[in-house]
mmCIF file of C-alpha atoms in Angstrom:
data_model
loop_
_atom_site.group_PDB
_atom_site.id
_atom_site.type_symbol
_atom_site.label_atom_id
_atom_site.label_comp_id
_atom_site.label_asym_id
_atom_site.label_seq_id
_atom_site.Cartn_x
_atom_site.Cartn_y
_atom_site.Cartn_z
ATOM 1 C CA MET I 22 -5.310 14.850 -14.362
ATOM 2 C CA PRO I 23 -2.786 14.987 -11.562
ATOM 3 C CA GLY I 24 -3.342 13.483 -8.144
ATOM 4 C CA VAL I 25 -6.229 14.953 -6.169
ATOM 5 C CA ASP I 26 -5.766 15.858 -2.491
ATOM 6 C CA THR I 27 -9.273 16.748 -1.290
ATOM 7 C CA LEU I 28 -12.307 14.569 -0.676
ATOM 8 C CA SER I 29 -14.529 16.980 -2.579
ATOM 9 C CA GLY I 30 -12.160 16.852 -5.541
ATOM 10 C CA LEU I 31 -12.174 13.051 -5.519
ATOM 11 C CA LEU I 32 -15.963 12.826 -5.322
ATOM 12 C CA GLU I 33 -16.287 15.301 -8.184
ATOM 13 C CA ALA I 34 -13.920 13.212 -10.315
ATOM 14 C CA VAL I 35 -15.883 10.053 -9.504
ATOM 15 C CA ALA I 36 -19.144 11.733 -10.526
ATOM 16 C CA GLU I 37 -17.620 12.902 -13.812
ATOM 17 C CA PHE I 38 -16.205 9.488 -14.772
ATOM 18 C CA ARG I 39 -18.419 7.920 -17.430
ATOM 19 C CA THR I 40 -18.947 4.166 -17.585
ATOM 20 C CA ASP I 41 -22.216 3.818 -19.497
ATOM 21 C CA ASP I 42 -20.826 4.452 -22.968
ATOM 22 C CA TYR I 43 -17.778 2.152 -22.806
ATOM 23 C CA GLU I 44 -17.621 -1.083 -24.788
ATOM 24 C CA LEU I 45 -14.535 -3.313 -24.787
ATOM 25 C CA PRO I 46 -13.778 -4.908 -28.175
ATOM 26 C CA VAL I 47 -13.569 -8.669 -27.578
ATOM 27 C CA GLY I 48 -12.115 -11.363 -29.834
ATOM 28 C CA LYS I 49 -13.890 -14.738 -29.820
ATOM 29 C CA THR I 50 -10.764 -16.854 -29.330
ATOM 30 C CA ALA I 51 -9.617 -14.723 -26.419
ATOM 31 C CA LEU I 52 -13.076 -14.726 -24.861
ATOM 32 C CA ASP I 53 -13.286 -18.516 -25.136
ATOM 33 C CA ARG I 54 -9.914 -18.896 -23.415
ATOM 34 C CA ALA I 55 -10.913 -16.496 -20.655
ATOM 35 C CA ARG I 56 -14.144 -18.415 -20.096
ATOM 36 C CA ARG I 57 -12.263 -21.705 -20.024
ATOM 37 C CA SER I 58 -9.950 -20.341 -17.327
ATOM 38 C CA LEU I 59 -12.972 -19.371 -15.241
ATOM 39 C CA GLU I 60 -14.714 -22.704 -15.833
ATOM 40 C CA GLU I 61 -11.662 -24.835 -15.012
ATOM 41 C CA THR I 62 -10.038 -22.770 -12.244
ATOM 42 C CA GLY I 63 -12.619 -20.244 -11.089
ATOM 43 C CA LEU I 64 -10.180 -17.404 -11.741
ATOM 44 C CA LEU I 65 -9.003 -15.055 -14.481
ATOM 45 C CA LEU I 66 -6.072 -12.729 -13.779
ATOM 46 C CA LEU I 67 -5.660 -9.201 -15.148
ATOM 47 C CA GLY I 68 -2.334 -7.354 -14.990
ATOM 48 C CA GLU I 69 -2.216 -3.566 -15.201
ATOM 49 C CA VAL I 70 0.101 -0.585 -14.886
ATOM 50 C CA HIS I 71 -1.305 1.381 -11.963
ATOM 51 C CA GLY I 72 -2.574 4.911 -12.501
ATOM 52 C CA VAL I 73 -4.066 4.616 -15.999
ATOM 53 C CA ARG I 74 -7.502 6.159 -16.454
ATOM 54 C CA GLU I 75 -8.740 3.366 -18.716
ATOM 55 C CA ASN I 76 -7.859 0.503 -16.329
ATOM 56 C CA PRO I 77 -11.240 0.410 -14.550
ATOM 57 C CA LEU I 78 -13.000 0.547 -17.923
ATOM 58 C CA VAL I 79 -11.089 -2.564 -18.986
ATOM 59 C CA VAL I 80 -12.143 -4.238 -15.738
ATOM 60 C CA LEU I 81 -15.745 -3.230 -16.381
ATOM 61 C CA GLY I 82 -15.605 -4.497 -19.958
ATOM 62 C CA LEU I 83 -14.245 -7.890 -18.912
ATOM 63 C CA MET I 84 -16.731 -8.246 -16.060
ATOM 64 C CA ARG I 85 -19.595 -7.567 -18.472
ATOM 65 C CA ALA I 86 -18.274 -9.766 -21.285
ATOM 66 C CA LEU I 87 -17.782 -12.685 -18.898
ATOM 67 C CA ASP I 88 -20.959 -12.113 -16.850
ATOM 68 C CA LEU I 89 -18.980 -11.831 -13.617
ATOM 69 C CA THR I 90 -20.055 -10.336 -10.313
ATOM 70 C CA HIS I 91 -16.987 -11.295 -8.232
ATOM 71 C CA LEU I 92 -13.946 -9.011 -8.388
ATOM 72 C CA ALA I 93 -10.673 -9.195 -6.430
ATOM 73 C CA LEU I 94 -8.418 -6.129 -6.222
ATOM 74 C CA GLU I 95 -4.855 -5.486 -5.043
ATOM 75 C CA TRP I 96 -6.074 -3.027 -2.420
ATOM 76 C CA PRO I 97 -5.384 -3.128 1.340
ATOM 77 C CA GLU I 98 -7.716 -5.731 2.834
ATOM 78 C CA ASN I 99 -8.463 -3.577 5.894
ATOM 79 C CA LEU I 100 -10.195 -1.063 3.605
ATOM 80 C CA LYS I 101 -13.046 -3.525 3.021
ATOM 81 C CA PRO I 102 -15.356 -1.958 5.666
ATOM 82 C CA GLN I 103 -14.817 1.490 4.133
ATOM 83 C CA LEU I 104 -15.431 0.100 0.648
ATOM 84 C CA ASP I 105 -18.674 -1.502 1.789
ATOM 85 C CA VAL I 106 -19.783 1.861 3.195
ATOM 86 C CA TYR I 107 -18.939 3.569 -0.093
ATOM 87 C CA LEU I 108 -20.881 1.007 -2.118
ATOM 88 C CA SER I 109 -23.819 1.429 0.246
ATOM 89 C CA ASP I 110 -24.100 5.203 0.580
ATOM 90 C CA GLY I 111 -21.210 6.865 -1.289
ATOM 91 C CA THR I 112 -19.195 7.799 1.821
ATOM 92 C CA GLY I 113 -16.189 6.125 3.457
ATOM 93 C CA LEU I 114 -13.493 7.551 1.178
ATOM 94 C CA ASP I 115 -11.756 9.625 3.848
ATOM 95 C CA HIS I 116 -9.617 6.754 5.215
ATOM 96 C CA PRO I 117 -5.918 7.613 4.658
ATOM 97 C CA LEU I 118 -5.160 4.295 2.939
ATOM 98 C CA TRP I 119 -7.282 5.404 -0.012
ATOM 99 C CA TRP I 120 -4.844 8.292 -0.483
ATOM 100 C CA LEU I 121 -1.468 6.567 -0.979
ATOM 101 C CA GLY I 122 -1.161 7.888 -4.540
ATOM 102 C CA ASP I 123 0.390 4.793 -6.136
ATOM 103 C CA GLY I 124 -2.351 4.517 -8.758
ATOM 104 C CA ARG I 125 -3.982 1.319 -7.586
ATOM 105 C CA VAL I 126 -6.983 3.367 -6.458
ATOM 106 C CA THR I 127 -8.440 5.895 -8.906
ATOM 107 C CA ALA I 128 -11.633 7.896 -9.275
ATOM 108 C CA GLY I 129 -12.577 5.635 -12.158
ATOM 109 C CA HIS I 130 -12.433 2.555 -9.947
ATOM 110 C CA PHE I 131 -15.037 3.996 -7.604
ATOM 111 C CA ALA I 132 -17.299 4.821 -10.555
ATOM 112 C CA MET I 133 -16.765 1.369 -12.064
ATOM 113 C CA LEU I 134 -17.615 -0.429 -8.818
ATOM 114 C CA LYS I 135 -20.946 1.388 -8.675
ATOM 115 C CA ALA I 136 -21.715 0.377 -12.275
ATOM 116 C CA ILE I 137 -21.707 -3.414 -11.718
ATOM 117 C CA PRO I 138 -24.988 -4.779 -10.297
ATOM 118 C CA GLU I 139 -24.780 -7.226 -7.360
ATOM 119 C CA LEU I 140 -21.011 -6.813 -7.189
ATOM 120 C CA SER I 141 -18.944 -8.688 -4.604
ATOM 121 C CA VAL I 142 -15.426 -7.317 -4.017
ATOM 122 C CA THR I 143 -12.471 -8.972 -2.276
ATOM 123 C CA LEU I 144 -9.359 -6.976 -1.300
ATOM 124 C CA PHE I 145 -6.231 -9.117 -1.044
ATOM 125 C CA ASP I 146 -3.255 -6.875 -0.224
ATOM 126 C CA GLY I 147 -2.203 -7.316 3.391
ATOM 127 C CA GLY I 148 -0.694 -3.836 3.477
ATOM 128 C CA MET I 149 2.557 -4.900 5.167
ATOM 129 C CA PHE I 150 5.608 -4.517 2.912
ATOM 130 C CA THR I 151 8.270 -6.730 4.494
ATOM 131 C CA GLY I 152 10.835 -6.300 1.735
ATOM 132 C CA ASP I 153 10.333 -9.914 0.649
ATOM 133 C CA TRP I 154 8.610 -9.556 -2.716
ATOM 134 C CA SER I 155 7.829 -13.246 -3.164
ATOM 135 C CA GLN I 156 6.450 -13.559 0.356
ATOM 136 C CA ARG I 157 4.003 -10.716 -0.225
ATOM 137 C CA ASP I 158 2.854 -12.318 -3.478
ATOM 138 C CA ALA I 159 2.451 -15.724 -1.854
ATOM 139 C CA LEU I 160 0.283 -14.176 0.851
ATOM 140 C CA MET I 161 -1.831 -12.370 -1.748
ATOM 141 C CA ALA I 162 -2.378 -15.668 -3.574
ATOM 142 C CA GLU I 163 -3.381 -17.337 -0.309
ATOM 143 C CA ARG I 164 -5.961 -14.624 0.362
ATOM 144 C CA VAL I 165 -7.441 -14.970 -3.128
ATOM 145 C CA LEU I 166 -7.798 -18.737 -2.736
ATOM 146 C CA ALA I 167 -9.121 -18.495 0.818
ATOM 147 C CA ALA I 168 -11.816 -16.014 -0.242
ATOM 148 C CA ARG I 169 -13.606 -18.715 -2.301
ATOM 149 C CA ILE I 170 -15.109 -16.150 -4.645
ATOM 150 C CA GLU I 171 -15.048 -18.204 -7.834
ATOM 151 C CA PRO I 172 -15.698 -17.311 -10.575
ATOM 152 C CA ALA I 173 -13.770 -14.058 -10.227
ATOM 153 C CA LEU I 174 -11.592 -11.565 -12.048
ATOM 154 C CA VAL I 175 -8.388 -10.938 -10.055
ATOM 155 C CA VAL I 176 -6.717 -7.587 -10.784
ATOM 156 C CA ALA I 177 -3.188 -6.581 -9.745
ATOM 157 C CA GLY I 178 -0.080 -4.870 -11.029
ATOM 158 C CA ASN I 179 1.272 -6.699 -14.069
ATOM 159 C CA ALA I 180 4.389 -7.898 -12.241
ATOM 160 C CA HIS I 181 2.132 -9.867 -9.887
ATOM 161 C CA THR I 182 -0.147 -11.582 -12.421
ATOM 162 C CA LEU I 183 2.511 -13.459 -14.385
ATOM 163 C CA THR I 184 2.101 -17.218 -14.054
ATOM 164 C CA SER I 185 5.785 -18.174 -13.992
ATOM 165 C CA PRO I 186 8.815 -17.033 -11.948
ATOM 166 C CA THR I 187 10.500 -13.738 -12.863
ATOM 167 C CA GLU I 188 13.662 -11.912 -11.852
ATOM 168 C CA LEU I 189 11.666 -10.298 -9.033
ATOM 169 C CA GLY I 190 10.751 -13.666 -7.563
ATOM 170 C CA LEU I 191 7.645 -15.842 -7.556
ATOM 171 C CA PRO I 192 4.596 -13.759 -8.538
ATOM 172 C CA MET I 193 1.112 -14.167 -7.133
ATOM 173 C CA GLY I 194 0.035 -15.492 -10.526
ATOM 174 C CA ALA I 195 2.619 -18.283 -10.386
ATOM 175 C CA CYS I 196 1.412 -19.228 -6.908
ATOM 176 C CA LEU I 197 -2.168 -19.348 -8.176
ATOM 177 C CA ALA I 198 -1.087 -21.362 -11.228
ATOM 178 C CA SER I 199 0.556 -23.885 -8.910
ATOM 179 C CA ALA I 200 -2.800 -24.391 -7.197
ATOM 180 C CA ARG I 201 -4.908 -23.983 -10.357
ATOM 181 C CA PRO I 202 -2.691 -25.017 -13.321
ATOM 182 C CA ALA I 203 -5.156 -23.970 -16.047
ATOM 183 C CA VAL I 204 -5.499 -20.369 -14.850
ATOM 184 C CA GLU I 205 -5.007 -17.709 -17.547
ATOM 185 C CA SER I 206 -3.571 -14.224 -17.134
ATOM 186 C CA VAL I 207 -4.603 -11.243 -19.256
ATOM 187 C CA ARG I 208 -2.037 -8.468 -19.681
ATOM 188 C CA ILE I 209 -3.044 -4.932 -20.575
ATOM 189 C CA GLN I 210 -0.765 -3.905 -23.447
ATOM 190 C CA TYR I 211 -0.202 -0.161 -23.358
ATOM 191 C CA GLY I 212 0.685 2.012 -26.329
ATOM 192 C CA ASN I 213 1.437 5.697 -25.825
ATOM 193 C CA GLY I 214 0.105 7.764 -22.967
ATOM 194 C CA SER I 215 0.477 9.006 -19.423
ATOM 195 C CA TYR I 216 -0.318 7.623 -15.986
ATOM 196 C CA TYR I 217 -0.109 8.653 -12.333
ATOM 197 C CA ASN I 218 2.009 6.692 -9.869
ATOM 198 C CA ILE I 219 3.099 9.012 -7.021
ATOM 199 C CA GLU I 220 3.623 11.586 -9.769
ATOM 200 C CA PRO I 221 2.607 12.084 -13.422
ATOM 201 C CA ARG I 222 4.552 9.801 -15.765
ATOM 202 C CA VAL I 223 4.751 9.226 -19.522
ATOM 203 C CA SER I 224 5.069 5.883 -21.280
ATOM 204 C CA ARG I 225 5.675 5.036 -24.912
ATOM 205 C CA GLY I 226 4.915 1.460 -25.842
ATOM 206 C CA TYR I 227 3.275 -0.457 -28.652
ATOM 207 C CA ALA I 228 -0.280 -1.757 -28.902
ATOM 208 C CA ALA I 229 -1.583 -2.185 -32.436
ATOM 209 C CA VAL I 230 -4.849 -3.920 -31.526
ATOM 210 C CA ALA I 231 -7.542 -2.426 -29.291
ATOM 211 C CA GLY I 232 -9.485 -4.707 -26.964
ATOM 212 C CA LEU I 233 -9.203 -8.320 -25.805
ATOM 213 C CA TYR I 234 -7.323 -10.653 -28.123
ATOM 214 C CA ALA I 235 -5.215 -13.799 -27.975
ATOM 215 C CA THR I 236 -1.762 -14.805 -29.134
ATOM 216 C CA GLU I 237 -0.304 -18.291 -28.820
ATOM 217 C CA GLU I 238 1.545 -17.211 -25.691
ATOM 218 C CA GLU I 239 -0.928 -15.008 -23.821
ATOM 219 C CA LEU I 240 -4.160 -13.051 -23.576
ATOM 220 C CA LEU I 241 -3.941 -9.293 -24.045
ATOM 221 C CA VAL I 242 -6.081 -6.188 -23.849
ATOM 222 C CA GLY I 243 -4.680 -3.584 -26.205
ATOM 223 C CA LEU I 244 -4.817 0.107 -25.276
ATOM 224 C CA PRO I 245 -3.098 1.901 -28.178
ATOM 225 C CA GLU I 246 -3.625 5.223 -26.388
ATOM 226 C CA PHE I 247 -4.242 5.838 -22.704
ATOM 227 C CA SER I 248 -4.381 8.704 -20.235
ATOM 228 C CA GLU I 249 -3.577 9.673 -16.677
ATOM 229 C CA ALA I 250 -6.039 8.692 -13.968
ATOM 230 C CA THR I 251 -7.321 10.919 -11.188
ATOM 231 C CA VAL I 252 -5.602 9.408 -8.154
ATOM 232 C CA PRO I 253 -6.272 10.304 -4.489
ATOM 233 C CA HIS I 254 -2.877 11.329 -3.101
ATOM 234 C CA LEU I 255 -1.903 13.044 0.143
ATOM 235 C CA PRO I 256 1.629 14.147 1.128
ATOM 236 C CA VAL I 257 3.678 11.522 2.980
ATOM 237 C CA GLU I 258 3.872 13.606 6.159
ATOM 238 C CA LEU I 259 0.094 13.980 6.313
ATOM 239 C CA LEU I 260 -0.437 10.279 5.610
ATOM 240 C CA ARG I 261 1.923 9.312 8.418
ATOM 241 C CA ASP I 262 0.115 11.614 10.807
ATOM 242 C CA ARG I 263 -3.311 10.247 9.891
ATOM 243 C CA LEU I 264 -2.087 6.656 10.075
ATOM 244 C CA GLY I 265 -0.411 7.287 13.423
ATOM 245 C CA LEU I 266 3.052 6.347 12.178
#
């Protein structure tokens, strides 16, 4: 589905998103490594491509497989009061920051959050893009550590969950690995499909194995096929007006 631009349309998509019949295939070696990361560091990282419908199902599958109730998301931290309202009574989704359209927030996420009993959620994006990529990631890592939510699954874009420096700079994952050297990062490996990030996009990759599995180098969740998420997205001009910019 393309981006949705009305609250009624978003709520309808949330209601239609099914979580009760999803089961993530899990390999024993990978599960043991994920558990070890949580036991030794309190954290497990998950890197995604934003705007994929199946992303929140992967989150749900990992939370269930690892018996977790603490989840940290790369969402603006000042949306936490609105998120708490949503989790309480299903409202609170009219704040303009829900509607940026970059795929971090999808209808499936809201359905997934309701499906996890006794869930505690931390939001760790400060929302200020200074142009310094590494600085933003360092601040996100600081917020995750300061939240003291261990054991927790920490979900962000896959450029941010790598545990070593990249050409973009020093990712959040590398900052967390500096503080917690045994932390593991799971990367969602996408095959062929579509996703929504500001606009509909198509990606052709390779993922032969479905579910959580391990290689010598990393932990992966294979999604051989994936589809476009329903993403709340308002025009830039309307967002600026509602945000007072």
